[in-house]
Amino acid sequence: KHADVFTEVEPHLIPMKGRMIHHLSGKLEFQPYSIHSDEYINSVSRSQLNKILMSKAEISGKVKIFFNHSLKKVDESNNKLIFENGNSTSISGHVFGADGAGSIIRKHIDEKVVSPSYSEALGHGYKELHIAPGKEGAFQLDPNALHIWPRSKFMLIALPNTDQSFTCTLFMPVKGNESFDSLDTPDAITHFFQIYFNDVLPLLENFPGTYFENPIGNLATVYADNWEYDNRFCLIGDAAHAIVPFFGQGMNASFEDCQIFMNCLDESNDNWDNIFNSYNTVRKIDADAIAQMAIENYIEMRDLVTREDFIQKKVISAQLSKQYPKRFIPRYNMVSFTSIPYSEVYKRGNIQKKIISKLDIDSPDFNSVKDMIHKQLTFLS
């Protein structure tokens, strides 16, 4: 919306109103994301979104896109960017490294600073699977939900696509008794799915073929203190703060980087002398916060969503939100449906967790925490 492109993206969105939990018993349980009907997350084709954004950039007349130009290195002595295809270009101004988790620009910055970046592996990976449309071209699962098969140490999820298919992703440990390493034959993976995901097994297309055709994706968090160097090179998006995908905020956080950067530029009256440092200072704390919340949400999705005490606390959280809508907003809602900075969300979320811990989850006395809410949670306009 900030870039005036939402009207072109909107037709490609599929709203998901909540989580559809597929219990091991086969029972289905819908857990809404919000008490408000206008609050939901969207599933979108990333390739379609990329096409729309690239076209919008080109139409502006201010952007020229070169394909097949993966960056190889920064040749600072000759003031050039060297690409994998053998081409090079002179560095005549500022360079934004939006080159992903394996950023070459970040590696260049790392060589110049005291505290280089590092990557922290989660120890879990992922594989994509596929549910094709039904015989009459219809969705084979409810399209307005994010489907989760939580199994404590691992999980399967499914997100709807506009062609009535679902993209499924299996998240699990890379090594161990029940891991990608252990599921190395068609019989092993089929038996595994019969035990843990039996209801989805008949829906999966070309299974177990696709399991072995698709690679294991790595899951890691990138931590970088220095997003800029010499007011010349600047990191943005995954290059600065790649995170695990369990809050669905990786792409959103990267888009928000752009908006925050533009705010910093506006506040400096277009003075570029210190703009990268200002952006780094402002944005770094929020990137760290969403990185932590994304890891925590993995535990919630694969395990906690099936537990009665967790579900009851969600009910209490929703009731407190009804009573104090401008003070008490569930953490998931703050992240997904507001522009409250991630670092502020993290602080408020911890306060709210402590408040709920003071209540009897079976018979909560909401008046007993009224003072805590007013004293510890500032009013949000």
Short mmCIF file of C-alpha atoms in Angstrom, two decimals:
data_model
loop_
_atom_site.label_atom_id
_atom_site.label_comp_id
_atom_site.label_asym_id
_atom_site.label_seq_id
_atom_site.Cartn_x
_atom_site.Cartn_y
_atom_site.Cartn_z
CA LYS A 1 0.00 0.00 0.00
CA HIS A 2 2.87 2.37 0.83
CA ALA A 3 4.28 1.79 -2.67
CA ASP A 4 0.84 2.15 -4.27
CA VAL A 5 0.86 -1.41 -5.62
CA PHE A 6 -1.67 -3.19 -3.39
CA THR A 7 -4.56 -2.99 -5.88
CA GLU A 8 -2.53 -5.10 -8.32
CA VAL A 9 -1.51 -7.60 -5.63
CA GLU A 10 -4.93 -7.99 -3.99
CA PRO A 11 -6.51 -10.28 -6.65
CA HIS A 12 -3.75 -12.81 -5.99
CA LEU A 13 -4.35 -13.03 -2.23
CA ILE A 14 -6.14 -15.87 -0.44
CA PRO A 15 -7.25 -14.84 3.07
CA MET A 16 -6.52 -17.30 5.88
CA LYS A 17 -8.66 -16.59 8.95
CA GLY A 18 -6.87 -18.93 11.33
CA ARG A 19 -5.08 -22.21 11.90
CA MET A 20 -6.76 -25.51 11.08
CA ILE A 21 -5.18 -28.00 13.46
CA HIS A 22 -5.06 -31.61 12.22
CA HIS A 23 -4.73 -33.73 15.35
CA LEU A 24 -3.11 -37.15 15.27
CA SER A 25 -6.53 -38.68 15.95
CA GLY A 26 -7.88 -37.12 12.75
CA LYS A 27 -9.90 -34.49 14.62
CA LEU A 28 -9.96 -31.00 13.07
CA GLU A 29 -9.84 -27.89 15.25
CA PHE A 30 -10.04 -24.34 13.90
CA GLN A 31 -8.16 -21.68 15.90
CA PRO A 32 -8.99 -18.17 14.61
CA TYR A 33 -6.19 -15.61 14.42
CA SER A 34 -8.33 -12.79 15.72
CA ILE A 35 -11.66 -11.87 17.30
CA HIS A 36 -12.01 -9.26 14.53
CA SER A 37 -13.30 -10.48 11.16
CA ASP A 38 -11.15 -8.01 9.22
CA GLU A 39 -7.90 -9.38 10.65
CA TYR A 40 -6.40 -12.30 8.75
CA ILE A 41 -3.17 -13.27 6.99
CA ASN A 42 -2.86 -13.88 3.25
CA SER A 43 -1.37 -16.60 1.14
CA VAL A 44 0.23 -15.25 -2.05
CA SER A 45 2.28 -16.60 -4.93
CA ARG A 46 5.78 -15.25 -4.42
CA SER A 47 6.60 -15.50 -8.14
CA GLN A 48 3.43 -13.56 -9.04
CA LEU A 49 4.25 -10.93 -6.43
CA ASN A 50 7.80 -10.63 -7.80
CA LYS A 51 6.46 -10.07 -11.32
CA ILE A 52 4.10 -7.33 -10.14
CA LEU A 53 6.82 -5.56 -8.15
CA MET A 54 9.43 -5.77 -10.90
CA SER A 55 6.96 -4.45 -13.47
CA LYS A 56 6.03 -1.59 -11.15
CA ALA A 57 9.71 -0.74 -10.65
CA GLU A 58 10.40 -0.73 -14.40
CA ILE A 59 7.34 1.39 -15.18
CA SER A 60 8.70 4.05 -12.81
CA GLY A 61 11.49 4.70 -15.30
CA LYS A 62 13.97 4.89 -12.43
CA VAL A 63 14.99 1.23 -12.29
CA LYS A 64 16.82 -0.97 -14.77
CA ILE A 65 16.80 -4.69 -14.04
CA PHE A 66 19.62 -7.01 -15.13
CA PHE A 67 18.94 -10.75 -14.93
CA ASN A 68 21.61 -13.45 -14.51
CA HIS A 69 23.92 -11.08 -12.64
CA SER A 70 24.66 -12.83 -9.36
CA LEU A 71 27.27 -10.84 -7.46
CA LYS A 72 30.63 -12.58 -7.08
CA LYS A 73 32.67 -10.04 -5.14
CA VAL A 74 33.29 -6.39 -4.35
CA ASP A 75 36.59 -5.24 -5.87
CA GLU A 76 37.12 -2.14 -3.75
CA SER A 77 40.66 -1.50 -5.00
CA ASN A 78 39.31 -1.03 -8.53
CA ASN A 79 35.99 0.37 -7.33
CA LYS A 80 33.94 -2.35 -9.07
CA LEU A 81 31.23 -4.92 -8.49
CA ILE A 82 32.21 -8.22 -10.14
CA PHE A 83 29.45 -10.60 -11.25
CA GLU A 84 29.46 -14.39 -11.71
CA ASN A 85 28.89 -14.03 -15.47
CA GLY A 86 32.16 -12.11 -15.85
CA ASN A 87 30.59 -8.67 -16.17
CA SER A 88 31.46 -5.81 -13.85
CA THR A 89 30.25 -2.31 -13.11
CA SER A 90 31.88 0.71 -11.51
CA ILE A 91 30.62 1.78 -8.08
CA SER A 92 29.50 5.36 -8.55
CA GLY A 93 27.23 5.81 -5.54
CA HIS A 94 25.53 3.91 -2.73
CA VAL A 95 25.19 0.13 -2.93
CA PHE A 96 22.24 -1.68 -1.36
CA GLY A 97 22.84 -5.35 -0.66
CA ALA A 98 19.43 -6.98 -1.06
CA ASP A 99 21.16 -10.22 -2.04
CA GLY A 100 19.65 -12.58 0.50
CA ALA A 101 20.87 -14.72 3.37
CA GLY A 102 24.15 -15.55 1.59
CA SER A 103 24.80 -11.87 0.84
CA ILE A 104 28.10 -11.04 -0.87
CA ILE A 105 27.71 -7.43 0.26
CA ARG A 106 27.42 -8.61 3.88
CA LYS A 107 30.59 -10.68 3.47
CA HIS A 108 32.35 -7.58 2.17
CA ILE A 109 31.18 -5.53 5.16
CA ASP A 110 32.26 -8.36 7.50
CA GLU A 111 35.83 -7.99 6.24
CA LYS A 112 35.84 -4.33 7.29
CA VAL A 113 34.25 -4.40 10.75
CA VAL A 114 35.24 -5.56 14.23
CA SER A 115 32.17 -7.77 14.80
CA PRO A 116 31.31 -9.72 11.63
CA SER A 117 27.93 -11.34 11.07
CA TYR A 118 27.19 -14.97 11.89
CA SER A 119 24.51 -17.51 11.09
CA GLU A 120 22.83 -19.71 13.71
CA ALA A 121 21.39 -22.94 12.33
CA LEU A 122 18.09 -24.13 13.80
CA GLY A 123 19.02 -27.80 13.42
CA HIS A 124 15.78 -28.34 11.52
CA GLY A 125 15.16 -28.29 7.77
CA TYR A 126 12.20 -28.41 5.40
CA LYS A 127 10.91 -30.15 2.27
CA GLU A 128 8.10 -29.00 0.02
CA LEU A 129 5.30 -31.35 -1.05
CA HIS A 130 2.17 -30.70 -3.12
CA ILE A 131 -1.59 -31.25 -2.97
CA ALA A 132 -3.14 -30.91 -6.44
CA PRO A 133 -6.70 -29.63 -7.02
CA GLY A 134 -9.48 -32.21 -6.70
CA LYS A 135 -11.12 -34.02 -9.60
CA GLU A 136 -13.41 -31.08 -10.36
CA GLY A 137 -10.68 -28.51 -9.87
CA ALA A 138 -11.70 -27.67 -6.30
CA PHE A 139 -9.61 -27.24 -3.17
CA GLN A 140 -9.17 -30.53 -1.31
CA LEU A 141 -8.84 -28.69 2.03
CA ASP A 142 -10.44 -25.53 3.44
CA PRO A 143 -8.66 -22.72 1.53
CA ASN A 144 -9.26 -20.05 4.18
CA ALA A 145 -7.02 -21.56 6.82
CA LEU A 146 -3.36 -22.31 7.37
CA HIS A 147 -3.35 -26.07 7.90
CA ILE A 148 -1.02 -27.47 10.53
CA TRP A 149 -0.28 -31.07 11.50
CA PRO A 150 1.58 -30.42 14.81
CA ARG A 151 3.55 -33.40 16.08
CA SER A 152 5.62 -31.96 18.95
CA LYS A 153 9.13 -32.18 17.46
CA PHE A 154 8.11 -31.69 13.83
CA MET A 155 5.13 -30.56 11.76
CA LEU A 156 3.54 -30.40 8.33
CA ILE A 157 1.80 -27.26 7.07
CA ALA A 158 -0.27 -26.50 3.95
CA LEU A 159 -1.02 -23.12 2.35
CA PRO A 160 -3.57 -22.52 -0.45
CA ASN A 161 -2.69 -21.37 -3.97
CA THR A 162 -4.91 -19.56 -6.47
CA ASP A 163 -4.93 -22.62 -8.78
CA GLN A 164 -6.77 -24.55 -5.99
CA SER A 165 -3.67 -26.52 -5.04
CA PHE A 166 -1.82 -26.45 -1.72
CA THR A 167 1.88 -26.08 -1.08
CA CYS A 168 2.82 -28.36 1.81
CA THR A 169 6.00 -28.07 3.84
CA LEU A 170 7.42 -30.67 6.19
CA PHE A 171 9.58 -29.16 8.97
CA MET A 172 11.64 -31.51 11.09
CA PRO A 173 15.12 -32.14 12.58
CA VAL A 174 17.89 -32.78 10.08
CA LYS A 175 19.47 -35.52 12.23
CA GLY A 176 18.09 -38.00 14.77
CA ASN A 177 15.72 -40.94 15.06
CA GLU A 178 12.84 -39.14 13.35
CA SER A 179 14.60 -36.81 10.98
CA PHE A 180 15.40 -36.17 7.35
CA ASP A 181 18.51 -38.30 7.75
CA SER A 182 16.45 -41.28 8.94
CA LEU A 183 13.79 -41.04 6.21
CA ASP A 184 16.01 -42.15 3.34
CA THR A 185 13.89 -44.76 1.52
CA PRO A 186 10.37 -44.72 -0.02
CA ASP A 187 9.19 -47.32 2.51
CA ALA A 188 10.57 -45.29 5.45
CA ILE A 189 8.90 -42.02 4.47
CA THR A 190 5.61 -43.73 3.56
CA HIS A 191 5.53 -45.54 6.90
CA PHE A 192 6.36 -42.28 8.68
CA PHE A 193 3.44 -40.49 7.01
CA GLN A 194 1.09 -43.40 7.75
CA ILE A 195 1.86 -42.95 11.44
CA TYR A 196 1.86 -39.16 11.72
CA PHE A 197 0.05 -37.69 8.70
CA ASN A 198 -2.25 -40.47 7.55
CA ASP A 199 -5.18 -38.16 6.70
CA VAL A 200 -3.14 -36.12 4.22
CA LEU A 201 -1.37 -39.08 2.62
CA PRO A 202 -4.11 -39.76 -0.02
CA LEU A 203 -4.06 -36.08 -1.04
CA LEU A 204 -0.34 -35.72 -1.74
CA GLU A 205 0.61 -35.65 -5.41
CA ASN A 206 3.34 -38.03 -6.63
CA PHE A 207 4.25 -39.11 -3.12
CA PRO A 208 6.82 -40.23 -2.09
CA GLY A 209 8.38 -39.20 -5.43
CA THR A 210 8.29 -35.45 -4.70
CA TYR A 211 9.83 -36.05 -1.28
CA PHE A 212 13.00 -37.37 -2.90
CA GLU A 213 12.92 -34.96 -5.86
CA ASN A 214 12.82 -31.83 -3.70
CA PRO A 215 15.91 -30.73 -1.75
CA ILE A 216 16.11 -30.24 2.01
CA GLY A 217 15.99 -26.52 2.75
CA ASN A 218 18.15 -25.07 5.50
CA LEU A 219 16.72 -23.05 8.38
CA ALA A 220 18.95 -20.49 10.06
CA THR A 221 18.97 -16.98 11.49
CA VAL A 222 21.46 -14.37 10.30
CA TYR A 223 22.71 -11.95 12.95
CA ALA A 224 24.62 -8.86 11.81
CA ASP A 225 25.53 -5.87 13.95
CA ASN A 226 26.81 -3.86 11.01
CA TRP A 227 24.31 -3.35 8.20
CA GLU A 228 26.41 -0.62 6.64
CA TYR A 229 29.99 0.33 5.92
CA ASP A 230 31.50 3.72 5.16
CA ASN A 231 28.06 5.17 4.32
CA ARG A 232 28.54 3.42 0.99
CA PHE A 233 27.31 -0.16 1.39
CA CYS A 234 23.99 -0.95 3.09
CA LEU A 235 22.20 -4.24 3.78
CA ILE A 236 18.46 -4.63 3.54
CA GLY A 237 16.05 -7.55 3.91
CA ASP A 238 17.38 -11.10 4.33
CA ALA A 239 20.92 -9.90 3.66
CA ALA A 240 20.75 -8.06 6.99
CA HIS A 241 18.47 -10.28 9.06
CA ALA A 242 17.36 -13.58 7.49
CA ILE A 243 15.01 -15.37 9.88
CA VAL A 244 13.21 -18.71 10.13
CA PRO A 245 9.75 -18.65 8.48
CA PHE A 246 7.47 -19.51 11.38
CA PHE A 247 5.90 -16.10 11.91
CA GLY A 248 5.41 -15.51 8.18
CA GLN A 249 7.24 -12.20 8.56
CA GLY A 250 10.46 -12.60 6.55
CA MET A 251 9.16 -10.89 3.42
CA ASN A 252 7.03 -8.45 5.41
CA ALA A 253 9.99 -7.40 7.54
CA SER A 254 12.05 -6.82 4.41
CA PHE A 255 9.35 -4.64 2.86
CA GLU A 256 9.12 -2.75 6.13
CA ASP A 257 12.90 -2.17 5.96
CA CYS A 258 12.29 -0.15 2.82
CA GLN A 259 9.62 1.96 4.51
CA ILE A 260 11.80 2.54 7.59
CA PHE A 261 14.72 3.53 5.37
CA MET A 262 12.53 6.04 3.53
CA ASN A 263 11.38 7.46 6.89
CA CYS A 264 15.03 7.89 7.93
CA LEU A 265 15.75 9.62 4.65
CA ASP A 266 12.79 11.96 5.06
CA GLU A 267 13.82 12.83 8.62
CA SER A 268 17.35 13.66 7.44
CA ASN A 269 15.98 16.01 4.74
CA ASP A 270 17.59 13.85 2.05
CA ASN A 271 21.03 14.26 3.64
CA TRP A 272 22.78 10.96 2.83
CA ASP A 273 25.88 11.61 4.95
CA ASN A 274 24.73 9.56 7.93
CA ILE A 275 21.60 7.89 6.59
CA PHE A 276 22.85 4.27 6.59
CA ASN A 277 23.99 4.50 10.21
CA SER A 278 20.65 5.98 11.28
CA TYR A 279 18.74 3.21 9.53
CA ASN A 280 21.01 0.53 11.05
CA THR A 281 20.50 1.94 14.56
CA VAL A 282 16.72 2.27 14.24
CA ARG A 283 16.01 -1.06 12.56
CA LYS A 284 18.47 -3.51 14.14
CA ILE A 285 16.55 -3.92 17.43
CA ASP A 286 13.36 -4.75 15.55
CA ALA A 287 15.12 -7.33 13.37
CA ASP A 288 16.50 -9.06 16.48
CA ALA A 289 13.03 -9.11 18.03
CA ILE A 290 11.24 -10.73 15.08
CA ALA A 291 14.09 -13.25 14.74
CA GLN A 292 13.47 -14.38 18.32
CA MET A 293 9.69 -14.42 17.94
CA ALA A 294 9.94 -16.50 14.75
CA ILE A 295 11.91 -19.20 16.60
CA GLU A 296 9.43 -19.15 19.48
CA ASN A 297 6.51 -19.46 17.06
CA TYR A 298 7.92 -22.71 15.67
CA ILE A 299 7.55 -24.29 19.10
CA GLU A 300 4.02 -22.88 19.31
CA MET A 301 2.99 -24.24 15.90
CA ARG A 302 4.51 -27.71 16.16
CA ASP A 303 3.66 -28.38 19.81
CA LEU A 304 1.78 -25.85 21.97
CA VAL A 305 -1.31 -25.45 19.72
CA THR A 306 -2.50 -28.91 20.82
CA ARG A 307 -2.21 -28.26 24.56
CA GLU A 308 -5.28 -27.38 26.60
CA ASP A 309 -3.50 -24.84 28.82
CA PHE A 310 -2.17 -23.00 25.75
CA ILE A 311 -5.62 -22.90 24.15
CA GLN A 312 -7.19 -21.64 27.38
CA LYS A 313 -4.57 -18.88 27.67
CA LYS A 314 -5.44 -17.86 24.10
CA VAL A 315 -9.09 -17.57 25.16
CA ILE A 316 -8.10 -15.42 28.16
CA SER A 317 -5.90 -13.26 25.93
CA ALA A 318 -8.82 -12.67 23.55
CA GLN A 319 -11.12 -11.73 26.45
CA LEU A 320 -8.58 -9.25 27.82
CA SER A 321 -8.23 -7.81 24.33
CA LYS A 322 -11.99 -7.24 24.21
CA GLN A 323 -11.94 -5.46 27.57
CA TYR A 324 -8.79 -3.40 26.89
CA PRO A 325 -8.55 -3.12 23.08
CA LYS A 326 -6.08 -0.23 23.15
CA ARG A 327 -3.80 -1.75 25.77
CA PHE A 328 -3.91 -5.54 25.58
CA ILE A 329 -3.39 -6.90 22.06
CA PRO A 330 -2.29 -10.56 21.66
CA ARG A 331 1.29 -10.82 20.42
CA TYR A 332 0.36 -12.61 17.19
CA ASN A 333 -2.10 -9.85 16.37
CA MET A 334 0.43 -7.10 17.11
CA VAL A 335 2.91 -8.72 14.73
CA SER A 336 0.49 -9.59 11.94
CA PHE A 337 -2.14 -6.87 12.04
CA THR A 338 -0.43 -3.71 13.33
CA SER A 339 2.65 -1.62 12.55
CA ILE A 340 3.84 -1.62 16.16
CA PRO A 341 7.65 -2.07 15.98
CA TYR A 342 8.72 -5.67 16.55
CA SER A 343 10.88 -4.70 19.53
CA GLU A 344 7.89 -3.04 21.20
CA VAL A 345 5.73 -6.07 20.40
CA TYR A 346 8.27 -8.32 22.09
CA LYS A 347 8.31 -6.20 25.26
CA ARG A 348 4.52 -5.90 25.43
CA GLY A 349 4.12 -9.60 24.70
CA ASN A 350 6.28 -10.53 27.68
CA ILE A 351 4.33 -8.18 29.95
CA GLN A 352 1.06 -9.68 28.77
CA LYS A 353 2.38 -13.19 29.35
CA LYS A 354 3.17 -12.27 32.96
CA ILE A 355 -0.30 -10.76 33.41
CA ILE A 356 -1.98 -13.95 32.18
CA SER A 357 0.24 -16.01 34.51
CA LYS A 358 -1.39 -14.19 37.46
CA LEU A 359 -4.80 -15.56 36.49
CA ASP A 360 -6.43 -18.89 37.22
CA ILE A 361 -6.85 -20.18 33.67
CA ASP A 362 -9.91 -22.23 34.63
CA SER A 363 -11.69 -19.39 36.45
CA PRO A 364 -9.98 -16.06 35.66
CA ASP A 365 -10.82 -12.96 37.71
CA PHE A 366 -10.11 -10.20 35.18
CA ASN A 367 -10.57 -7.42 37.74
CA SER A 368 -7.53 -8.72 39.63
CA VAL A 369 -5.18 -7.71 36.79
CA LYS A 370 -6.84 -4.41 35.86
CA ASP A 371 -4.23 -2.31 37.68
CA MET A 372 -1.37 -4.26 36.11
CA ILE A 373 -2.76 -3.66 32.63
CA HIS A 374 -3.17 0.08 33.18
CA LYS A 375 0.22 0.52 34.81
CA GLN A 376 2.36 -1.71 32.60
CA LEU A 377 0.73 -1.47 29.16
CA THR A 378 0.67 2.00 27.63
CA PHE A 379 -2.41 3.14 25.74
CA LEU A 380 -2.08 2.64 21.98
CA SER A 381 -3.72 5.37 19.92
#
